[in-house]
CSV table of C-alpha atoms and ligand atoms in Angstrom, one decimal:
chain,number,residue,atom,x,y,z
A,216,UNK,CA,84.5,55.2,85.2
A,217,UNK,CA,82.0,52.3,84.9
A,218,UNK,CA,78.6,53.2,86.5
A,219,UNK,CA,76.5,50.5,88.2
A,220,UNK,CA,72.9,50.2,89.1
A,221,UNK,CA,73.9,50.5,92.7
A,222,UNK,CA,75.7,53.9,92.1
A,223,UNK,CA,72.4,55.3,90.7
A,224,UNK,CA,70.3,53.8,93.5
A,225,UNK,CA,72.8,55.2,96.1
A,226,UNK,CA,72.3,58.7,94.5
A,227,UNK,CA,68.5,58.4,94.4
A,228,UNK,CA,68.5,57.5,98.1
A,229,UNK,CA,69.2,61.1,98.7
A,230,UNK,CA,65.9,62.1,97.1
A,231,UNK,CA,62.9,62.1,99.5
A,232,UNK,CA,59.3,62.1,98.6
A,233,UNK,CA,58.3,65.5,100.0
A,234,UNK,CA,55.1,64.2,101.6
A,235,UNK,CA,56.0,60.8,102.7
A,236,UNK,CA,59.4,62.0,104.1
A,237,UNK,CA,61.2,58.8,103.0
A,238,UNK,CA,63.6,58.3,100.1
A,239,UNK,CA,62.4,57.1,96.7
A,240,UNK,CA,64.4,53.9,96.8
A,241,UNK,CA,63.1,52.8,100.2
A,242,UNK,CA,59.5,53.6,99.0
A,243,UNK,CA,60.1,51.3,96.0
A,244,UNK,CA,59.3,54.1,93.7
A,245,UNK,CA,62.4,53.6,91.4
A,246,UNK,CA,61.8,50.7,89.0
A,247,UNK,CA,63.0,49.3,85.6
A,248,UNK,CA,66.5,50.7,86.1
A,249,UNK,CA,68.9,50.0,83.3
A,250,UNK,CA,72.4,51.4,83.1
A,251,UNK,CA,74.2,51.0,79.8
A,252,UNK,CA,77.5,52.8,79.4
A,253,UNK,CA,76.6,56.5,80.1
A,254,UNK,CA,72.9,55.9,79.4
A,255,UNK,CA,70.7,55.6,82.5
A,256,UNK,CA,67.0,54.8,82.2
A,257,UNK,CA,64.5,54.3,85.0
A,258,UNK,CA,60.9,54.9,86.0
A,259,UNK,CA,59.6,56.8,89.0
A,260,UNK,CA,56.3,55.3,90.2
A,261,UNK,CA,54.4,58.2,91.9
A,262,UNK,CA,51.5,57.3,94.2
A,263,UNK,CA,49.1,59.0,92.0
A,264,UNK,CA,49.1,60.5,88.5
A,265,UNK,CA,47.7,63.7,90.0
A,266,UNK,CA,50.9,64.2,92.0
A,267,UNK,CA,51.6,67.9,92.2
A,268,UNK,CA,55.2,67.2,92.9
A,269,UNK,CA,55.9,65.4,89.7
A,270,UNK,CA,58.4,68.0,88.2
A,271,UNK,CA,60.0,68.6,91.5
A,272,UNK,CA,60.8,64.9,92.0
A,273,UNK,CA,62.1,64.5,88.5
A,274,UNK,CA,64.4,67.5,88.9
A,275,UNK,CA,65.6,66.2,92.3
A,276,UNK,CA,66.5,62.8,90.7
A,277,UNK,CA,68.5,64.5,87.9
A,278,UNK,CA,70.3,66.7,90.4
A,279,UNK,CA,71.1,63.8,92.7
A,280,UNK,CA,72.6,61.7,89.8
A,281,UNK,CA,74.6,64.7,88.5
A,282,UNK,CA,75.9,65.5,92.0
A,283,UNK,CA,76.6,62.0,93.4
A,284,UNK,CA,77.5,60.1,90.2
A,285,UNK,CA,78.4,62.2,87.2
A,286,UNK,CA,77.2,65.1,85.2
A,287,UNK,CA,78.0,63.4,81.9
A,288,UNK,CA,75.2,60.9,81.8
A,289,UNK,CA,72.3,60.7,79.5
A,290,UNK,CA,69.4,60.3,82.0
A,291,UNK,CA,66.0,59.3,80.8
A,292,UNK,CA,63.3,59.2,83.5
A,293,UNK,CA,59.7,57.9,82.9
A,294,UNK,CA,57.4,59.6,85.4
A,295,UNK,CA,54.5,57.2,85.9
A,296,UNK,CA,52.1,56.3,88.7
A,297,UNK,CA,50.7,53.4,90.5
A,298,UNK,CA,47.8,54.5,92.7
A,299,UNK,CA,48.1,52.9,96.1
A,300,UNK,CA,45.0,51.8,97.9
A,301,UNK,CA,43.8,49.4,100.4
A,302,UNK,CA,40.6,47.4,100.0
A,303,UNK,CA,40.0,46.2,103.5
A,304,UNK,CA,36.5,45.1,102.6
A,305,UNK,CA,34.5,42.7,100.5
A,306,UNK,CA,32.5,45.7,99.4
A,307,UNK,CA,33.9,47.2,96.2
A,308,UNK,CA,37.2,45.3,96.5
A,309,UNK,CA,38.4,46.6,93.0
A,310,UNK,CA,38.1,50.2,94.1
A,311,UNK,CA,41.5,51.4,95.5
A,312,UNK,CA,40.3,54.6,97.2
A,313,UNK,CA,36.8,55.7,98.3
A,314,UNK,CA,36.5,59.4,99.2
A,315,UNK,CA,33.3,60.7,100.7
A,316,UNK,CA,32.5,64.4,100.1
A,317,UNK,CA,30.3,65.6,103.0
A,318,UNK,CA,28.8,68.8,104.3
A,319,UNK,CA,26.8,69.8,107.3
A,320,UNK,CA,24.4,72.0,105.2
A,321,UNK,CA,22.8,71.7,101.8
A,322,UNK,CA,23.6,74.3,99.1
A,323,UNK,CA,27.2,74.9,100.2
A,324,UNK,CA,28.6,73.4,96.9
A,325,UNK,CA,29.3,69.8,98.0
A,326,UNK,CA,28.1,68.3,94.7
A,327,UNK,CA,30.1,71.0,92.7
A,328,UNK,CA,33.2,70.1,94.6
A,329,UNK,CA,32.6,66.3,94.2
A,330,UNK,CA,32.1,66.7,90.5
A,331,UNK,CA,35.1,69.1,90.2
A,332,UNK,CA,37.4,66.7,92.1
A,333,UNK,CA,36.3,63.7,90.0
A,334,UNK,CA,37.0,65.7,86.8
A,335,UNK,CA,40.4,66.7,88.0
A,336,UNK,CA,41.3,63.2,89.1
A,337,UNK,CA,40.1,61.7,85.9
A,338,UNK,CA,42.0,64.3,83.8
A,339,UNK,CA,45.2,63.4,85.6
A,340,UNK,CA,44.9,59.9,84.2
A,341,UNK,CA,43.4,58.1,87.3
A,342,UNK,CA,40.5,55.7,86.8
A,343,UNK,CA,37.7,57.6,88.5
A,344,UNK,CA,34.1,57.0,89.4
A,345,UNK,CA,31.5,59.3,91.0
A,346,UNK,CA,28.7,58.0,93.0
A,347,UNK,CA,25.9,60.4,93.7
A,348,UNK,CA,24.3,59.2,96.9
A,349,UNK,CA,22.5,62.5,97.7
A,350,UNK,CA,19.0,61.2,98.1
A,351,UNK,CA,17.7,64.6,99.0
A,352,UNK,CA,18.8,66.3,95.9
A,353,UNK,CA,20.9,64.3,93.4
A,354,UNK,CA,22.6,66.9,91.3
A,355,UNK,CA,25.3,64.9,89.5
A,356,UNK,CA,23.0,64.1,86.5
A,357,UNK,CA,22.5,67.8,85.9
A,358,UNK,CA,26.2,68.6,86.4
A,359,UNK,CA,27.1,66.0,83.7
A,360,UNK,CA,24.1,66.4,81.4
A,361,UNK,CA,22.7,63.0,82.2
A,362,UNK,CA,19.2,63.8,83.6
A,363,UNK,CA,16.8,60.9,83.0
A,364,UNK,CA,19.5,58.6,81.8
A,365,UNK,CA,18.0,55.1,81.6
A,366,UNK,CA,19.6,52.5,83.8
A,367,UNK,CA,21.1,49.5,82.0
A,368,UNK,CA,21.8,46.2,83.7
A,369,UNK,CA,24.7,43.8,83.1
A,370,UNK,CA,25.5,40.4,84.5
A,371,UNK,CA,28.9,40.1,86.3
A,372,UNK,CA,29.9,36.8,87.8
A,373,UNK,CA,26.3,35.7,87.8
A,374,UNK,CA,25.1,38.8,89.5
A,375,UNK,CA,22.9,41.4,87.9
A,376,UNK,CA,24.4,44.9,88.4
A,377,UNK,CA,23.6,48.4,87.3
A,378,UNK,CA,25.9,49.9,84.7
A,379,UNK,CA,27.4,53.3,85.4
A,380,UNK,CA,27.4,55.8,82.5
A,381,UNK,CA,30.6,57.4,81.3
A,382,UNK,CA,31.0,61.2,81.0
A,383,UNK,CA,34.3,63.0,80.6
A,384,UNK,CA,36.1,59.7,81.2
A,385,UNK,CA,34.4,59.3,84.6
A,386,UNK,CA,32.1,56.4,85.5
A,387,UNK,CA,29.1,57.9,87.2
A,388,UNK,CA,26.0,56.6,88.8
A,389,UNK,CA,23.3,58.6,90.6
A,390,UNK,CA,20.6,57.7,93.0
A,391,UNK,CA,18.7,60.1,90.8
A,392,UNK,CA,18.7,57.6,88.0
A,393,UNK,CA,16.6,55.4,90.2
A,394,UNK,CA,14.3,58.0,91.7
A,395,UNK,CA,11.4,58.7,89.5
A,396,UNK,CA,8.7,60.6,91.5
A,397,UNK,CA,7.1,57.2,92.4
A,398,UNK,CA,10.3,55.5,93.4
A,399,UNK,CA,11.6,58.5,95.4
A,400,UNK,CA,9.4,57.5,98.3
A,401,UNK,CA,11.6,54.6,99.2
A,402,UNK,CA,14.4,57.0,100.0
A,403,UNK,CA,12.3,58.6,102.7
A,404,UNK,CA,10.7,55.6,104.1
A,405,UNK,CA,11.7,53.0,106.7
A,406,UNK,CA,13.3,50.9,103.9
A,407,UNK,CA,15.9,53.5,103.2
A,408,UNK,CA,18.8,51.7,104.9
A,409,UNK,CA,18.4,48.5,103.0
A,410,UNK,CA,17.7,50.4,99.7
A,411,UNK,CA,21.0,52.3,100.3
A,412,UNK,CA,22.9,49.1,100.8
A,413,UNK,CA,21.5,47.7,97.6
A,414,UNK,CA,22.5,50.9,95.8
A,415,UNK,CA,26.1,50.7,97.2
A,416,UNK,CA,26.5,47.1,96.2
A,417,UNK,CA,24.5,47.2,93.1
A,418,UNK,CA,26.6,49.2,90.7
A,419,UNK,CA,29.3,47.6,88.5
A,420,UNK,CA,32.2,50.0,89.1
A,421,UNK,CA,34.9,47.7,87.9
A,422,UNK,CA,38.5,48.7,88.6
A,423,UNK,CA,38.9,52.2,89.9
A,424,UNK,CA,41.7,54.2,91.4
A,425,UNK,CA,39.3,56.7,93.0
A,426,UNK,CA,35.6,56.6,93.7
A,427,UNK,CA,34.2,59.9,94.8
A,428,UNK,CA,31.0,59.8,96.8
A,429,UNK,CA,28.6,62.7,96.9
A,430,UNK,CA,26.9,62.2,100.3
A,431,UNK,CA,23.6,63.7,101.3
A,432,UNK,CA,24.2,66.9,103.4
A,433,UNK,CA,23.8,66.5,107.2
A,434,UNK,CA,24.5,63.8,109.7
A,435,UNK,CA,21.4,61.7,110.1
A,436,UNK,CA,20.8,58.0,109.9
A,437,UNK,CA,21.0,58.0,106.1
A,438,UNK,CA,24.4,59.5,106.1
A,439,UNK,CA,25.5,57.1,108.8
A,440,UNK,CA,24.3,54.1,106.9
A,441,UNK,CA,26.4,55.1,103.9
A,442,UNK,CA,29.6,55.8,105.8
A,443,UNK,CA,29.2,52.7,107.9
A,444,UNK,CA,28.7,50.5,104.9
A,445,UNK,CA,31.5,51.7,102.7
A,446,UNK,CA,35.2,51.1,103.3
A,447,UNK,CA,36.1,54.8,103.1
A,448,UNK,CA,39.7,55.9,102.6
A,449,UNK,CA,38.7,59.3,104.0
A,450,UNK,CA,36.3,62.2,103.9
A,451,UNK,CA,36.5,65.7,102.5
A,452,UNK,CA,34.3,68.3,104.2
A,453,UNK,CA,32.9,71.2,102.2
A,454,UNK,CA,31.7,74.4,104.0
A,455,UNK,CA,31.1,78.0,103.3
A,456,UNK,CA,32.6,80.5,105.7
A,457,UNK,CA,29.4,81.5,107.6
A,458,UNK,CA,29.4,80.7,111.3
A,459,UNK,CA,26.2,78.7,110.9
A,460,UNK,CA,27.6,76.6,108.1
A,461,UNK,CA,30.7,75.9,110.1
A,462,UNK,CA,28.7,74.8,113.1
A,463,UNK,CA,27.0,72.2,110.9
A,464,UNK,CA,30.3,71.2,109.2
A,465,UNK,CA,31.7,70.5,112.7
A,466,UNK,CA,28.9,68.0,113.2
A,467,UNK,CA,29.8,66.4,109.9
A,468,UNK,CA,33.4,66.1,111.0
A,469,UNK,CA,32.3,64.6,114.3
A,470,UNK,CA,30.2,61.9,112.4
A,471,UNK,CA,33.4,60.6,110.8
A,472,UNK,CA,35.0,60.3,114.2
A,473,UNK,CA,32.4,58.3,116.0
A,474,UNK,CA,33.2,54.7,116.9
A,475,UNK,CA,32.7,52.3,114.1
A,476,UNK,CA,33.1,54.9,111.5
A,477,UNK,CA,36.7,56.2,112.4
A,478,UNK,CA,37.3,57.7,109.0
A,479,UNK,CA,40.2,60.1,108.4
A,480,UNK,CA,39.3,63.6,107.4
A,481,UNK,CA,41.5,64.2,104.5
A,482,UNK,CA,40.8,67.9,104.3
A,483,UNK,CA,38.3,70.7,104.1
A,484,UNK,CA,37.3,72.8,101.2
A,485,UNK,CA,36.1,76.3,101.8
A,486,UNK,CA,33.6,77.2,99.1
A,487,UNK,CA,32.3,80.7,98.3
A,488,UNK,CA,35.3,82.0,100.2
A,489,UNK,CA,35.5,85.4,98.6
A,490,UNK,CA,34.4,87.5,95.7
A,491,UNK,CA,36.8,89.2,93.2
A,492,UNK,CA,35.1,91.7,90.9
A,493,UNK,CA,36.0,91.4,87.3
A,494,UNK,CA,37.6,94.8,87.1
A,495,UNK,CA,39.7,94.2,90.3
A,496,UNK,CA,40.6,90.5,90.1
A,497,UNK,CA,43.3,90.9,92.8
A,498,UNK,CA,40.8,92.1,95.4
A,499,UNK,CA,39.2,89.4,97.6
A,500,UNK,CA,36.0,90.5,99.4
A,501,UNK,CA,35.3,87.9,102.1
A,502,UNK,CA,31.6,88.7,102.3
A,503,UNK,CA,30.7,85.6,104.3
A,504,UNK,CA,33.5,85.9,106.9
A,505,UNK,CA,36.8,84.2,107.2
A,506,UNK,CA,39.0,81.9,109.2
A,507,UNK,CA,36.3,79.5,110.4
A,508,UNK,CA,37.1,76.6,108.0
A,509,UNK,CA,40.8,76.8,108.9
A,510,UNK,CA,39.9,76.7,112.7
A,511,UNK,CA,37.7,73.7,112.1
A,512,UNK,CA,40.6,72.0,110.1
A,513,UNK,CA,42.9,72.6,113.0
A,514,UNK,CA,40.4,71.2,115.5
A,515,UNK,CA,40.3,67.9,113.6
A,516,UNK,CA,44.0,67.7,112.8
A,517,UNK,CA,43.2,68.2,109.1
A,518,UNK,CA,44.0,70.9,106.5
A,519,UNK,CA,42.3,73.3,104.2
A,520,UNK,CA,42.7,71.8,100.7
A,521,UNK,CA,41.6,75.0,99.0
A,522,UNK,CA,39.4,78.1,98.8
A,523,UNK,CA,36.9,78.5,96.0
A,524,UNK,CA,35.7,82.0,95.2
A,525,UNK,CA,32.1,82.9,94.4
A,526,UNK,CA,31.8,82.8,90.6
A,527,UNK,CA,28.6,83.4,88.7
A,528,UNK,CA,30.0,81.4,85.8
A,529,UNK,CA,30.1,78.3,88.1
A,530,UNK,CA,26.3,78.3,88.4
A,531,UNK,CA,25.9,78.5,84.6
A,532,UNK,CA,28.5,75.8,84.0
A,533,UNK,CA,26.9,73.6,86.6
A,534,UNK,CA,23.5,74.0,85.0
A,535,UNK,CA,24.9,73.2,81.6
A,536,UNK,CA,27.3,70.3,82.2
A,537,UNK,CA,30.3,72.6,81.7
A,538,UNK,CA,32.1,72.4,85.0
A,539,UNK,CA,35.4,71.4,83.5
A,540,UNK,CA,35.5,74.1,80.9
A,541,UNK,CA,36.2,77.4,82.6
A,542,UNK,CA,39.2,78.9,84.4
A,543,UNK,CA,38.0,77.7,87.8
A,544,UNK,CA,38.9,74.1,86.8
A,545,UNK,CA,42.5,75.0,87.9
A,546,UNK,CA,41.2,75.4,91.4
A,547,UNK,CA,39.8,71.8,91.4
A,548,UNK,CA,43.1,70.5,90.0
A,549,UNK,CA,44.9,72.2,92.9
A,550,UNK,CA,42.5,70.8,95.4
A,551,UNK,CA,42.8,67.3,93.9
A,552,UNK,CA,46.6,67.6,94.0
A,553,UNK,CA,46.5,68.3,97.8
A,554,UNK,CA,43.8,65.6,98.4
A,555,UNK,CA,45.9,62.9,96.7
A,556,UNK,CA,48.9,63.9,98.7
A,557,UNK,CA,46.9,63.5,101.9
A,558,UNK,CA,45.7,60.1,100.7
A,559,UNK,CA,49.3,59.1,100.0
A,560,UNK,CA,50.3,60.2,103.5
A,561,UNK,CA,47.4,58.3,105.0
A,562,UNK,CA,48.2,55.2,103.1
A,563,UNK,CA,51.9,55.4,104.0
A,564,UNK,CA,50.8,55.7,107.7
A,565,UNK,CA,48.5,52.7,107.3
A,566,UNK,CA,51.3,50.7,105.7
A,567,UNK,CA,53.8,51.3,108.4
A,568,UNK,CA,51.4,50.6,111.3
B,608,ADP,P1,25.2,71.1,97.6
B,608,ADP,O1,25.7,69.9,96.9
B,608,ADP,O2,26.1,71.4,98.8
B,608,ADP,O3,23.8,71.2,97.8
B,608,ADP,P2,25.7,72.4,95.0
B,608,ADP,O4,27.1,71.9,94.6
B,608,ADP,O5,24.5,71.7,94.4
B,608,ADP,O6,25.6,72.3,96.6
B,608,ADP,O7,25.7,73.9,94.7
B,608,ADP,C1,24.5,74.7,95.0
B,608,ADP,C2,24.4,75.8,94.0
B,608,ADP,O8,25.5,76.8,94.2
B,608,ADP,C3,24.6,75.4,92.6
B,608,ADP,O9,23.7,76.2,91.8
B,608,ADP,C4,26.0,75.7,92.2
B,608,ADP,O10,26.2,76.0,90.9
B,608,ADP,C5,26.3,77.0,93.1
B,608,ADP,N1,27.7,77.1,93.5
B,608,ADP,C6,28.5,76.2,94.1
B,608,ADP,N2,29.7,76.7,94.3
B,608,ADP,C7,29.7,77.9,93.8
B,608,ADP,C8,30.7,79.0,93.7
B,608,ADP,N3,31.9,78.8,94.2
B,608,ADP,N4,30.3,80.2,93.2
B,608,ADP,C9,29.0,80.3,92.7
B,608,ADP,N5,28.1,79.4,92.7
B,608,ADP,C10,28.4,78.2,93.3
């Protein structure tokens, strides 16, 4: 029996992307197909290298070909990715996806989550940047061992731009690099809005798949200026389980829904969800309460991307630029996997509108 490209494509039409709920052929995810005798080669272009469904999709392709075409083929599949994104704006047009990490309150772990997500995305192979816009307490320099890093300038297309520094493969820039004690005053004065705009436009990010923004906590004018001036793909809300934290997180969610901002809430992260003692790792003590973040996610038609336990080691790692080292990194990979799925669903929705 002679096998044609069409036979293979017909078989692969039976494989759906589990999130996008359409088949891989229709989604243009099957490319470079070559059939030569009983040898079949093709690539599957996932929407992101962090796709948690990679193995599942590859197996589904193999099963479909065996079932609908033949079991006696030598099938080689290259699982690769092309991050989809939409730059609707002149601002940062070479950045495919901009994700704001927000919280209602300070100290809930927003920066830790922003850093953890950036690390997980970068490790998956995506070109990743991290912008620390938390004017009230920029902690990204500490988290990446870059406190007091001097700012270098470079000229791009005749424009002088600030150069991000690279740590763990991530391009990062912090408002903290600019705020010496003397300069910090601008971030509290009446010029804050124009200073922020300069900051947003003044960094040479280059080509990125994902730019993660660590926003200042809360929902004031400063936060609004940032979210209104950036073409955001979506927001992630970080909260701890306490009722008071959730009340503030609700305000943060509402900020993304006001007219003129209209930003999708891609998901929520519950931080400091529970405590598991070392001698009883299967026990989860929910000392700050439970259920509130899930309720909030339901209210805003969003989902909980993950729960992060309270871990003493996380404080130490944060203080010593070691966030990616420990076992808790698996949690960030998991959360990043769910986040990129939400982005893919969002993008697919935008495309079909
Ligand atoms: P925010 O950005 O919301 O102000 P940070 O990310 O700076 O919060 O975290 C505040 C402090 O809490 C830091 O010292 C950080 O290491 C610690 N922290 C964050 N998440 C956890 C956690 N899950 N377990 C233990 N400590 C945490």
